[in-house]
Coordinates of C-alpha atoms in Angstrom, one line a residue:
Chain K
X1 CA -46.2 -33.8 -72.0
X2 CA -49.7 -32.3 -72.0
X3 CA -50.6 -29.9 -69.1
X4 CA -54.3 -29.2 -68.4
X5 CA -55.6 -25.7 -69.0
X6 CA -56.1 -25.1 -65.3
X7 CA -52.2 -26.1 -64.6
X8 CA -51.2 -23.9 -67.4
X9 CA -53.3 -21.2 -66.0
X10 CA -51.9 -21.5 -62.4
X11 CA -48.3 -21.6 -63.8
X12 CA -48.8 -18.7 -66.0
X13 CA -50.7 -16.5 -63.4
X14 CA -50.0 -18.0 -60.0
X15 CA -52.3 -16.9 -57.3
X16 CA -51.0 -15.3 -54.0
X17 CA -47.4 -15.6 -54.6
X18 CA -45.3 -14.0 -51.8
X19 CA -44.1 -14.3 -48.2
X20 CA -45.5 -13.0 -44.8
X21 CA -43.5 -12.3 -41.7
X22 CA -43.1 -15.9 -40.4
X23 CA -42.3 -14.6 -36.8
X24 CA -46.0 -13.1 -36.5
X25 CA -48.2 -14.8 -34.2
X26 CA -50.9 -14.6 -36.7
X27 CA -49.1 -16.4 -39.3
X28 CA -48.4 -20.1 -39.9
X29 CA -45.6 -21.4 -42.2
X30 CA -45.4 -24.7 -43.9
X31 CA -42.1 -25.6 -45.6
X32 CA -42.5 -28.9 -47.2
X33 CA -40.5 -31.2 -49.6
X34 CA -36.7 -31.2 -50.5
X35 CA -34.5 -29.8 -53.2
X36 CA -33.0 -33.0 -53.8
X37 CA -36.6 -34.3 -54.6
X38 CA -37.3 -31.5 -57.0
X39 CA -40.0 -30.0 -54.9
X40 CA -40.1 -27.5 -52.0
X41 CA -43.4 -25.7 -51.1
X42 CA -43.8 -22.8 -48.8
X43 CA -47.3 -22.2 -47.9
X44 CA -48.1 -19.4 -45.2
X45 CA -51.6 -18.4 -43.7
X46 CA -52.6 -15.4 -41.8
X47 CA -55.2 -16.4 -39.4
X48 CA -57.9 -14.1 -37.5
X49 CA -57.4 -15.3 -33.9
X50 CA -60.8 -14.3 -33.1
X51 CA -62.7 -16.3 -36.0
X52 CA -59.9 -18.8 -36.8
X53 CA -60.7 -17.9 -40.3
X54 CA -57.7 -17.9 -42.7
X55 CA -57.8 -14.3 -44.0
X56 CA -54.8 -14.5 -46.3
X57 CA -52.5 -17.1 -47.8
X58 CA -49.3 -17.0 -49.8
X59 CA -47.0 -19.3 -51.5
X60 CA -43.7 -19.9 -53.1
X61 CA -42.7 -23.2 -54.8
X62 CA -39.7 -24.7 -56.3
X63 CA -41.0 -27.5 -58.5
X64 CA -42.5 -28.4 -61.8
X65 CA -45.6 -26.7 -63.3
X66 CA -47.9 -29.0 -61.5
X67 CA -46.2 -28.3 -58.0
X68 CA -46.6 -24.6 -58.7
X69 CA -50.2 -25.1 -59.7
X70 CA -51.0 -27.3 -56.8
X71 CA -49.8 -24.7 -54.1
X72 CA -51.3 -21.9 -56.1
X73 CA -54.8 -23.6 -55.9
X74 CA -54.1 -24.5 -52.2
X75 CA -53.7 -20.9 -51.3
X76 CA -57.0 -20.1 -53.0
X77 CA -58.9 -22.8 -51.4
X78 CA -57.6 -22.1 -47.9
X79 CA -58.5 -18.3 -47.9
X80 CA -61.7 -17.7 -46.3
X81 CA -62.0 -21.1 -44.7
X82 CA -61.5 -21.9 -40.9
X83 CA -58.4 -23.6 -40.1
X84 CA -60.4 -26.7 -39.4
X85 CA -62.3 -26.5 -42.6
X86 CA -58.8 -26.1 -44.4
X87 CA -57.6 -29.4 -42.9
X88 CA -60.4 -31.1 -44.6
X89 CA -58.9 -30.2 -48.0
X90 CA -57.6 -33.4 -49.6
X91 CA -55.0 -33.9 -52.1
X92 CA -57.5 -36.0 -54.4
X93 CA -59.6 -32.7 -54.7
X94 CA -56.5 -30.9 -56.2
X95 CA -55.8 -33.9 -58.4
X96 CA -59.3 -33.6 -59.7
X97 CA -59.4 -29.8 -60.0
X98 CA -56.3 -29.7 -61.9
X99 CA -56.6 -33.0 -63.7
X100 CA -53.2 -34.1 -62.7
X101 CA -51.8 -37.2 -64.2
X102 CA -50.8 -40.0 -61.9
X103 CA -47.1 -39.2 -62.3
X104 CA -47.9 -35.7 -60.8
X105 CA -50.1 -36.8 -57.9
X106 CA -47.2 -36.3 -55.5
X107 CA -47.5 -32.6 -56.1
X108 CA -51.1 -32.6 -54.7
X109 CA -49.9 -34.8 -51.7
X110 CA -47.2 -32.0 -51.1
X111 CA -49.7 -29.3 -51.4
X112 CA -51.9 -30.9 -48.7
X113 CA -49.0 -31.5 -46.5
X114 CA -48.0 -27.8 -46.9
X115 CA -51.5 -26.7 -45.7
X116 CA -51.2 -29.1 -42.8
X117 CA -47.8 -27.8 -42.0
X118 CA -48.8 -24.2 -41.9
X119 CA -51.8 -24.8 -39.7
X120 CA -49.7 -26.9 -37.4
X121 CA -47.4 -24.1 -37.2
X122 CA -49.9 -21.6 -36.4
X123 CA -51.6 -23.7 -33.8
X124 CA -48.4 -24.2 -32.1
X125 CA -48.0 -20.7 -31.8
X126 CA -51.3 -20.2 -30.4
X127 CA -50.5 -23.1 -28.0
X128 CA -47.4 -21.0 -26.8
X129 CA -49.3 -17.5 -26.8
X130 CA -52.6 -18.4 -25.3
X131 CA -52.9 -22.2 -24.3
X132 CA -56.6 -22.3 -24.6
X133 CA -57.2 -21.0 -28.0
X134 CA -57.5 -23.5 -30.9
X135 CA -58.3 -27.2 -30.6
X136 CA -61.9 -27.7 -31.5
X137 CA -64.1 -30.8 -31.5
Chain Z
X1 CA -46.6 -28.3 -76.3
X2 CA -50.1 -26.9 -76.9
X3 CA -50.4 -24.7 -79.9
X4 CA -54.2 -23.9 -79.8
X5 CA -53.6 -21.9 -76.9
X6 CA -54.7 -18.4 -77.7
X7 CA -53.2 -16.4 -75.0
X8 CA -50.3 -17.5 -72.6
X9 CA -49.7 -14.5 -70.5
X10 CA -46.1 -14.3 -69.3
X11 CA -46.4 -12.2 -66.2
X12 CA -42.9 -11.2 -65.5
X13 CA -43.6 -7.5 -65.8
X14 CA -47.3 -7.5 -65.7
X15 CA -47.4 -7.1 -69.5
X16 CA -49.3 -10.2 -70.9
X17 CA -47.6 -11.2 -74.0
X18 CA -50.4 -12.4 -76.6
X19 CA -49.5 -15.1 -78.9
X20 CA -51.6 -16.9 -81.3
X21 CA -51.0 -19.6 -83.9
X22 CA -51.0 -17.0 -86.7
X23 CA -48.3 -14.9 -85.0
X24 CA -45.7 -17.4 -84.6
X25 CA -42.8 -15.2 -85.0
X26 CA -40.8 -13.3 -82.2
X27 CA -40.0 -9.8 -82.0
X28 CA -36.9 -10.1 -83.7
X29 CA -38.2 -12.0 -86.7
X30 CA -37.3 -15.5 -85.1
X31 CA -39.8 -18.3 -86.3
X32 CA -41.4 -20.1 -83.3
X33 CA -41.0 -22.6 -82.0
X34 CA -37.1 -22.7 -82.0
X35 CA -35.4 -26.0 -82.2
X36 CA -32.5 -26.3 -80.1
X37 CA -32.4 -29.9 -79.1
X38 CA -29.8 -31.2 -81.7
X39 CA -28.5 -34.0 -79.4
X40 CA -32.0 -35.6 -79.5
X41 CA -32.2 -35.6 -83.2
X42 CA -31.4 -33.1 -86.1
X43 CA -33.5 -31.9 -88.8
X44 CA -32.5 -33.4 -92.1
X45 CA -30.4 -31.3 -94.2
X46 CA -32.6 -30.6 -97.6
X47 CA -29.5 -31.9 -99.6
X48 CA -29.7 -35.3 -97.8
X49 CA -33.4 -35.6 -98.5
X50 CA -32.8 -34.7 -102.1
X51 CA -30.1 -37.5 -102.5
X52 CA -32.4 -40.0 -100.8
X53 CA -35.6 -39.3 -102.9
X54 CA -34.8 -41.3 -106.1
X55 CA -34.1 -44.3 -103.9
X56 CA -37.8 -44.5 -102.8
X57 CA -39.2 -45.0 -106.3
X58 CA -37.1 -45.2 -109.4
X59 CA -34.2 -46.8 -107.8
X60 CA -36.2 -49.1 -105.5
X61 CA -34.2 -52.3 -106.1
X62 CA -32.9 -54.5 -103.4
X63 CA -29.4 -54.0 -103.1
X64 CA -28.7 -57.7 -102.8
X65 CA -30.3 -58.5 -106.0
X66 CA -27.2 -59.4 -108.1
X67 CA -28.7 -60.2 -111.5
X68 CA -30.5 -57.1 -112.7
X69 CA -30.2 -53.4 -113.1
X70 CA -32.7 -52.6 -110.2
X71 CA -30.4 -54.5 -107.9
X72 CA -27.2 -52.8 -109.4
X73 CA -28.7 -49.3 -108.8
X74 CA -29.4 -49.9 -105.3
X75 CA -26.1 -51.3 -104.6
X76 CA -24.5 -48.6 -106.3
X77 CA -26.1 -46.2 -103.9
X78 CA -25.0 -48.3 -100.9
X79 CA -21.4 -48.7 -101.9
X80 CA -20.9 -45.1 -102.6
X81 CA -22.5 -44.2 -99.1
X82 CA -20.1 -47.0 -97.7
X83 CA -17.1 -44.9 -99.2
X84 CA -18.4 -41.5 -97.9
X85 CA -18.9 -42.8 -94.4
X86 CA -15.5 -44.6 -94.4
X87 CA -13.7 -41.3 -95.6
X88 CA -15.2 -39.2 -92.8
X89 CA -13.8 -41.5 -90.2
X90 CA -10.4 -42.4 -92.0
X91 CA -11.6 -46.0 -92.6
X92 CA -11.9 -48.3 -95.6
X93 CA -15.3 -49.0 -96.9
X94 CA -15.2 -52.7 -96.2
X95 CA -15.0 -51.7 -92.5
X96 CA -18.5 -50.0 -92.6
X97 CA -21.5 -52.3 -91.5
X98 CA -24.8 -50.5 -91.8
X99 CA -27.5 -51.0 -89.3
X100 CA -30.6 -49.5 -88.1
X101 CA -29.0 -47.0 -85.8
X102 CA -26.4 -46.3 -83.1
X103 CA -28.3 -48.4 -80.4
X104 CA -28.0 -51.5 -82.8
X105 CA -24.7 -50.6 -83.5
X106 CA -23.8 -50.5 -79.7
X107 CA -25.5 -53.9 -79.1
X108 CA -23.9 -55.5 -82.1
X109 CA -20.3 -54.2 -81.1
X110 CA -20.5 -55.2 -77.2
X111 CA -22.5 -58.4 -77.6
X112 CA -20.6 -59.3 -80.8
X113 CA -17.2 -59.0 -79.1
X114 CA -18.4 -60.6 -75.9
X115 CA -19.6 -63.7 -77.8
X116 CA -16.6 -63.9 -80.2
X117 CA -13.9 -63.6 -77.4
X118 CA -15.7 -65.4 -74.7
X119 CA -12.8 -67.9 -74.6
X120 CA -10.1 -65.1 -74.1
X121 CA -11.9 -63.3 -71.3
X122 CA -15.1 -62.4 -69.7
X123 CA -14.4 -58.7 -68.6
X124 CA -15.7 -55.6 -70.2
X125 CA -15.0 -51.9 -68.9
X126 CA -17.4 -49.0 -69.7
X127 CA -18.1 -45.7 -67.9
X128 CA -21.1 -44.7 -65.9
X129 CA -22.0 -41.7 -68.1
X130 CA -22.6 -43.9 -71.1
X131 CA -25.7 -43.9 -73.2
X132 CA -28.3 -46.5 -72.1
X133 CA -27.8 -48.4 -75.3
X134 CA -24.2 -49.1 -73.8
X135 CA -25.1 -49.5 -70.3
X136 CA -28.1 -51.7 -70.6
X137 CA -26.1 -53.9 -73.0
X138 CA -23.4 -54.3 -70.5
X139 CA -26.1 -55.1 -67.9
X140 CA -27.2 -57.9 -70.1
X141 CA -24.0 -59.3 -70.4
X142 CA -23.8 -59.4 -66.6
X143 CA -26.8 -61.4 -66.6
X144 CA -24.7 -64.1 -68.8
X145 CA -22.0 -64.1 -66.4
X146 CA -19.6 -61.3 -67.8
X147 CA -18.0 -59.0 -65.5
X148 CA -18.4 -55.4 -66.1
X149 CA -16.5 -52.6 -64.6
X150 CA -18.4 -49.1 -64.7
X151 CA -15.6 -46.3 -64.5
X152 CA -16.6 -43.3 -62.6
X153 CA -15.9 -39.9 -64.2
X154 CA -14.3 -36.9 -62.7
X155 CA -16.1 -33.7 -62.0
X156 CA -15.6 -32.4 -65.6
X157 CA -17.1 -35.5 -66.9
X158 CA -14.0 -37.1 -68.1
X159 CA -12.8 -40.5 -67.2
X160 CA -9.4 -41.0 -65.4
X161 CA -7.1 -42.8 -67.7
X162 CA -5.1 -44.1 -64.9
X163 CA -8.2 -45.7 -63.4
X164 CA -8.9 -47.2 -66.9
X165 CA -5.2 -48.6 -66.7
X166 CA -5.8 -50.1 -63.3
X167 CA -9.2 -51.6 -64.4
X168 CA -7.7 -53.5 -67.3
X169 CA -6.8 -57.1 -66.4
X170 CA -5.8 -60.2 -68.4
X171 CA -9.6 -61.2 -68.7
X172 CA -10.5 -57.8 -70.2
X173 CA -12.0 -58.3 -73.8
X174 CA -13.5 -55.1 -74.5
X175 CA -13.4 -51.3 -73.3
X176 CA -16.4 -49.3 -74.4
X177 CA -16.3 -45.5 -73.8
X178 CA -18.3 -42.9 -75.7
X179 CA -16.7 -40.3 -77.9
X180 CA -19.0 -37.4 -76.7
X181 CA -21.7 -37.4 -74.2
X182 CA -25.2 -37.1 -75.3
X183 CA -26.2 -34.8 -72.3
X184 CA -23.3 -32.7 -71.5
X185 CA -21.3 -33.0 -74.8
X186 CA -18.1 -33.9 -72.9
X187 CA -15.4 -35.4 -75.3
X188 CA -13.4 -38.1 -73.8
X189 CA -9.8 -38.6 -74.6
X190 CA -10.4 -41.0 -77.2
X191 CA -7.0 -41.3 -78.7
X192 CA -5.5 -41.9 -75.4
X193 CA -7.9 -44.6 -74.4
X194 CA -7.3 -46.3 -77.8
X195 CA -3.6 -46.2 -77.3
X196 CA -3.8 -47.7 -73.7
X197 CA -6.1 -50.4 -75.1
X198 CA -4.0 -51.2 -78.2
X199 CA -0.9 -51.5 -75.7
X200 CA -2.9 -54.1 -73.8
X201 CA -4.4 -56.0 -76.6
X202 CA -7.8 -55.0 -75.6
X203 CA -10.6 -54.2 -78.3
X204 CA -11.7 -50.5 -78.1
X205 CA -15.3 -49.6 -78.9
X206 CA -16.5 -46.1 -78.9
X207 CA -20.1 -45.0 -79.1
X208 CA -19.6 -41.9 -81.4
X209 CA -23.1 -41.1 -82.1
X210 CA -22.7 -37.5 -81.0
X211 CA -19.3 -36.9 -82.2
X212 CA -19.1 -38.1 -85.9
X213 CA -19.7 -35.3 -88.1
X214 CA -19.2 -32.8 -85.4
X215 CA -15.5 -33.1 -84.4
X216 CA -12.6 -34.9 -86.2
X217 CA -12.5 -38.7 -85.6
X218 CA -10.0 -40.8 -87.2
X219 CA -10.0 -44.5 -86.4
X220 CA -6.4 -45.1 -87.1
X221 CA -5.1 -42.0 -85.4
X222 CA -7.3 -42.7 -82.4
X223 CA -6.7 -46.5 -82.5
X224 CA -10.5 -47.3 -82.5
X225 CA -11.4 -51.0 -83.3
X226 CA -15.2 -50.4 -83.2
X227 CA -17.3 -47.3 -83.6
X228 CA -21.2 -46.6 -83.6
X229 CA -22.5 -44.0 -86.0
X230 CA -26.1 -42.7 -86.3
X231 CA -27.4 -40.7 -89.2
X232 CA -30.2 -38.7 -87.6
X233 CA -27.7 -36.9 -85.3
X234 CA -25.9 -35.5 -88.1
X235 CA -28.7 -34.1 -90.4
X236 CA -29.4 -37.6 -91.8
X237 CA -32.6 -39.7 -91.6
X238 CA -33.7 -41.8 -88.7
X239 CA -33.5 -45.5 -88.6
X240 CA -30.1 -45.8 -90.0
X241 CA -26.6 -46.0 -88.7
X242 CA -23.3 -47.9 -89.0
X243 CA -20.8 -49.8 -87.2
X244 CA -17.2 -49.5 -88.1
X245 CA -15.3 -52.7 -87.7
X246 CA -11.5 -52.7 -87.9
X247 CA -10.3 -55.2 -90.5
X248 CA -6.6 -55.1 -89.8
X249 CA -4.0 -54.2 -87.4
X250 CA -5.6 -55.9 -85.6
X251 CA -8.5 -57.5 -87.2
X252 CA -11.6 -57.5 -85.1
X253 CA -14.3 -60.2 -85.5
X254 CA -17.8 -59.9 -83.9
X255 CA -20.6 -62.5 -83.9
X256 CA -23.8 -61.4 -85.5
X257 CA -26.8 -60.7 -83.4
X258 CA -29.2 -60.8 -86.2
X259 CA -29.1 -64.0 -88.3
X260 CA -30.5 -64.4 -91.9
X261 CA -29.3 -63.9 -95.3
X262 CA -25.7 -63.0 -94.5
X263 CA -25.7 -59.3 -95.6
X264 CA -23.0 -57.0 -94.6
X265 CA -20.4 -59.8 -94.5
X266 CA -22.5 -61.8 -92.3
X267 CA -22.4 -59.4 -89.4
X268 CA -25.9 -57.7 -89.9
X269 CA -28.4 -59.7 -92.1
X270 CA -31.5 -57.9 -93.4
X271 CA -32.3 -56.3 -96.4
X272 CA -30.5 -52.9 -96.7
X273 CA -32.2 -49.8 -96.0
X274 CA -31.0 -48.3 -99.2
X275 CA -32.6 -44.7 -99.1
X276 CA -31.5 -44.3 -95.5
X277 CA -27.9 -45.4 -96.2
X278 CA -27.8 -43.1 -99.2
X279 CA -28.8 -40.4 -96.8
X280 CA -26.3 -41.4 -94.2
X281 CA -23.6 -41.3 -97.0
X282 CA -24.7 -37.9 -98.0
X283 CA -24.9 -36.6 -94.4
X284 CA -21.3 -37.9 -93.9
X285 CA -20.2 -36.1 -97.3
X286 CA -21.6 -32.8 -96.2
X287 CA -19.8 -33.3 -92.7
X288 CA -16.4 -34.1 -94.4
X289 CA -16.7 -30.7 -96.5
X290 CA -18.2 -28.5 -93.8
X291 CA -17.4 -29.8 -90.5
X292 CA -14.4 -27.5 -89.7
X293 CA -16.1 -24.3 -90.7
X294 CA -19.3 -25.5 -89.0
X295 CA -17.8 -26.3 -85.5
X296 CA -16.3 -22.7 -85.3
X297 CA -19.6 -21.2 -86.1
X298 CA -21.5 -23.6 -83.6
X299 CA -18.9 -22.9 -80.8
X300 CA -19.3 -19.2 -81.6
X301 CA -23.2 -19.6 -81.0
X302 CA -22.7 -21.7 -78.1
X303 CA -20.6 -19.1 -76.4
X304 CA -22.7 -16.2 -77.3
X305 CA -25.8 -18.0 -75.5
X306 CA -23.5 -18.9 -72.6
X307 CA -22.3 -15.4 -72.2
X308 CA -25.5 -13.8 -72.7
X309 CA -27.3 -15.9 -69.9
X310 CA -24.2 -15.8 -67.6
X311 CA -23.8 -12.2 -68.0
X312 CA -27.5 -11.7 -66.7
X313 CA -28.1 -14.4 -64.2
X314 CA -26.1 -15.4 -61.1
X315 CA -25.9 -18.9 -59.7
X316 CA -25.9 -20.5 -63.2
X317 CA -23.5 -23.5 -63.2
X318 CA -22.0 -25.2 -66.5
X319 CA -22.2 -29.0 -66.1
X320 CA -19.1 -30.7 -67.5
X321 CA -15.8 -29.6 -69.2
X322 CA -16.0 -26.5 -71.2
X323 CA -12.6 -27.1 -72.8
X324 CA -13.4 -30.9 -73.9
X325 CA -16.9 -30.3 -75.3
X326 CA -18.8 -30.6 -78.4
X327 CA -19.0 -27.1 -80.1
X328 CA -22.9 -27.1 -80.0
X329 CA -23.6 -28.4 -76.7
X330 CA -24.3 -26.3 -73.5
X331 CA -25.6 -27.9 -70.4
X332 CA -26.2 -25.5 -67.6
X333 CA -28.1 -25.5 -64.1
X334 CA -30.2 -22.6 -63.0
X335 CA -30.0 -22.9 -59.2
X336 CA -33.2 -22.6 -57.2
X337 CA -35.4 -23.2 -60.5
X338 CA -36.7 -26.6 -61.4
X339 CA -36.1 -27.7 -64.9
X340 CA -39.6 -28.9 -66.0
X341 CA -41.2 -25.6 -64.8
X342 CA -38.4 -23.8 -66.7
X343 CA -39.2 -25.8 -70.0
X344 CA -42.9 -24.9 -69.4
X345 CA -42.0 -21.1 -69.2
X346 CA -40.1 -21.4 -72.5
X347 CA -42.5 -23.6 -74.5
X348 CA -41.9 -22.0 -77.6
X349 CA -38.3 -23.3 -77.6
X350 CA -37.3 -27.0 -77.8
X351 CA -34.6 -28.1 -75.4
X352 CA -34.3 -30.8 -72.9
X353 CA -33.9 -31.0 -69.0
X354 CA -32.2 -33.3 -66.6
X355 CA -34.9 -32.7 -64.3
X356 CA -36.5 -35.9 -62.7
X357 CA -39.9 -34.6 -63.8
X358 CA -39.1 -34.9 -67.4
X359 CA -37.8 -38.5 -67.2
X360 CA -40.2 -41.6 -67.0
X361 CA -38.2 -42.8 -64.0
X362 CA -38.6 -39.7 -61.8
X363 CA -34.9 -39.8 -61.2
X364 CA -32.6 -36.8 -62.1
X365 CA -30.0 -37.3 -64.9
X366 CA -27.7 -40.1 -63.9
X367 CA -25.0 -38.3 -66.1
X368 CA -25.2 -35.3 -63.9
X369 CA -25.2 -37.2 -60.9
X370 CA -22.0 -39.1 -62.0
X371 CA -20.4 -35.6 -62.3
X372 CA -21.0 -35.0 -58.6
X373 CA -23.8 -32.5 -59.5
X374 CA -26.2 -32.4 -56.5
X375 CA -29.6 -33.6 -57.1
X376 CA -30.9 -30.2 -56.6
X377 CA -28.8 -28.9 -59.4
X378 CA -29.6 -31.8 -61.6
X379 CA -33.1 -31.1 -61.4
X380 CA -32.3 -27.4 -62.4
X381 CA -30.5 -28.5 -65.5
X382 CA -31.2 -27.5 -69.2
X383 CA -29.5 -29.0 -72.2
X384 CA -29.1 -26.7 -75.3
X385 CA -28.2 -28.4 -78.4
X386 CA -27.1 -26.1 -81.0
X387 CA -27.0 -27.2 -84.6
X388 CA -26.5 -26.5 -88.3
X389 CA -29.9 -24.5 -89.0
X390 CA -29.8 -22.3 -85.7
X391 CA -29.2 -18.6 -86.1
X392 CA -27.7 -15.8 -84.1
X393 CA -31.1 -14.2 -83.6
X394 CA -32.4 -17.5 -82.3
X395 CA -29.7 -17.8 -79.7
X396 CA -30.4 -14.2 -78.5
X397 CA -34.2 -15.0 -78.4
X398 CA -33.6 -18.1 -76.5
X399 CA -31.1 -16.6 -74.0
X400 CA -33.7 -13.7 -73.5
X401 CA -36.6 -16.1 -72.9
X402 CA -34.5 -18.3 -70.6
X403 CA -33.4 -15.2 -68.5
X404 CA -36.8 -13.6 -68.2
X405 CA -38.4 -17.2 -67.3
X406 CA -35.5 -18.0 -64.7
X407 CA -36.0 -14.5 -62.9
X408 CA -39.9 -15.2 -62.7
X409 CA -39.5 -18.6 -61.3
X410 CA -36.8 -17.5 -58.9
X411 CA -39.3 -14.8 -57.7
X412 CA -41.5 -17.9 -57.1
X413 CA -38.9 -20.0 -55.5
X414 CA -38.6 -20.3 -51.6
X415 CA -35.1 -21.8 -52.3
X416 CA -34.1 -18.4 -53.8
X417 CA -35.7 -16.3 -51.0
X418 CA -33.9 -18.5 -48.4
X419 CA -30.6 -18.2 -50.2
X420 CA -30.9 -14.4 -50.4
X421 CA -31.8 -14.4 -46.6
X422 CA -28.6 -16.1 -46.0
X423 CA -29.9 -19.4 -45.1
X424 CA -27.5 -22.3 -45.9
X425 CA -29.8 -24.7 -48.0
X426 CA -27.5 -27.5 -47.2
X427 CA -28.0 -27.2 -43.5
X428 CA -31.8 -27.1 -43.6
X429 CA -33.4 -30.1 -42.3
X430 CA -35.9 -30.9 -45.1
X431 CA -39.3 -32.5 -44.3
X432 CA -39.3 -34.9 -47.2
X433 CA -42.4 -36.5 -48.1

């Protein structure tokens, strides 16, 4: 099994590993996958409520090297984007960037799901805290 | 595995470890990569190669050429090998049929019995943890109208003899149960199975690919009627194996699946692979001499690996019986760490994983599932196969690399974090894809 250099790099030097306080109103948490399937990703974002910009992102992943690389890359990509921009990230872009083989495409799908789940969680919190806040367009 | 990568930093403690192709030696002098996947295949013993070499050039004759010295030389090599194989398993030379390997031997035994005894019955018994060479052959028989019982195994990987007894009926013509499992190394109660089958007049085949040359096997003491043997799992060459076929008490007959020149008493046609057969013979001769001592050494190394890993890591689980197990086998699951990512982290060590990600089917190991190991732990399993050429220094190196990689990946694992926070992972409602 040959891994691309980018997968190897993210596996060996994963970016933004860690956890943030999931009870904080500024933090959205996405937990996707299942241990039985061999992949679980936790992706967290910290959003500036004034600008809707994702100021920080952290992840932890149980999964193969491609799953680790996909989630590591996802945290890099969402940082500095607004939540709506982050929602535009497609799994196919992750596949392309990491040169994932067809058998690993589900890793990229899971990473996209993790971004969406984290944003969804954050939006739900804003909805509860201050009803008017987020929905744009 | 990529060997042209100049730098693979291993960020466990912030000190990148720089490795280049030229420096393929570990700190304790271990040459890299370390091969510890001896259930997949073994390196050839140099003594085996030495014995084979003349049979490629000088003694190239066809063992079936009866009327010149070239043929006689080949035949002599084959017959001497036949004696050596027979001696190792307590058989007579005429009971050894050479094949291309254990997969062919399994096919020949199972299909050969099924066809030969189809008037007597149509029922075959096997176990769910068998190698695919047996399982898929049994599935083929089902397509031809045979009835197959797939016995479950207990938590330790062993079949339940009472269950086997209950499964036998008056239509049963064959029981095929492996001697030692290729993933978890669990050794089945072969002598008891043999006794049971003998008492019921049912033919007993065992796939002993992983067992022959590793643990004592005696076809008479164990009442084995048919037995598959492979050369490349016991430091011999690939592409050669044998099938033991009992000739008396009782005489077992099988139909051939390869027809042709009537070689091997009509049971397996095709010009004999003389160098390969000579290699198998030598591998058996070495095993006969050295097996007792070697199995002690291997069990010592295996236990050293186990103790070192389990002494440093918590939530590590051994898959299968430790008591009834091949001396060189260790199969363990590292909770909260996925197997393929672990293999990636120890990429200068050759081992196998039961993780789905390492299989073509994306299903975790069916053997581990059969033990009742949850899919999560099956994904986290690693098989270590320690063999003749592994050293204590290699075992220590492997243990240390595994420990540091598991620790690193657990720091990365949301499951480990949740477990440490006291979350019961079984109660979590996972949002599967």
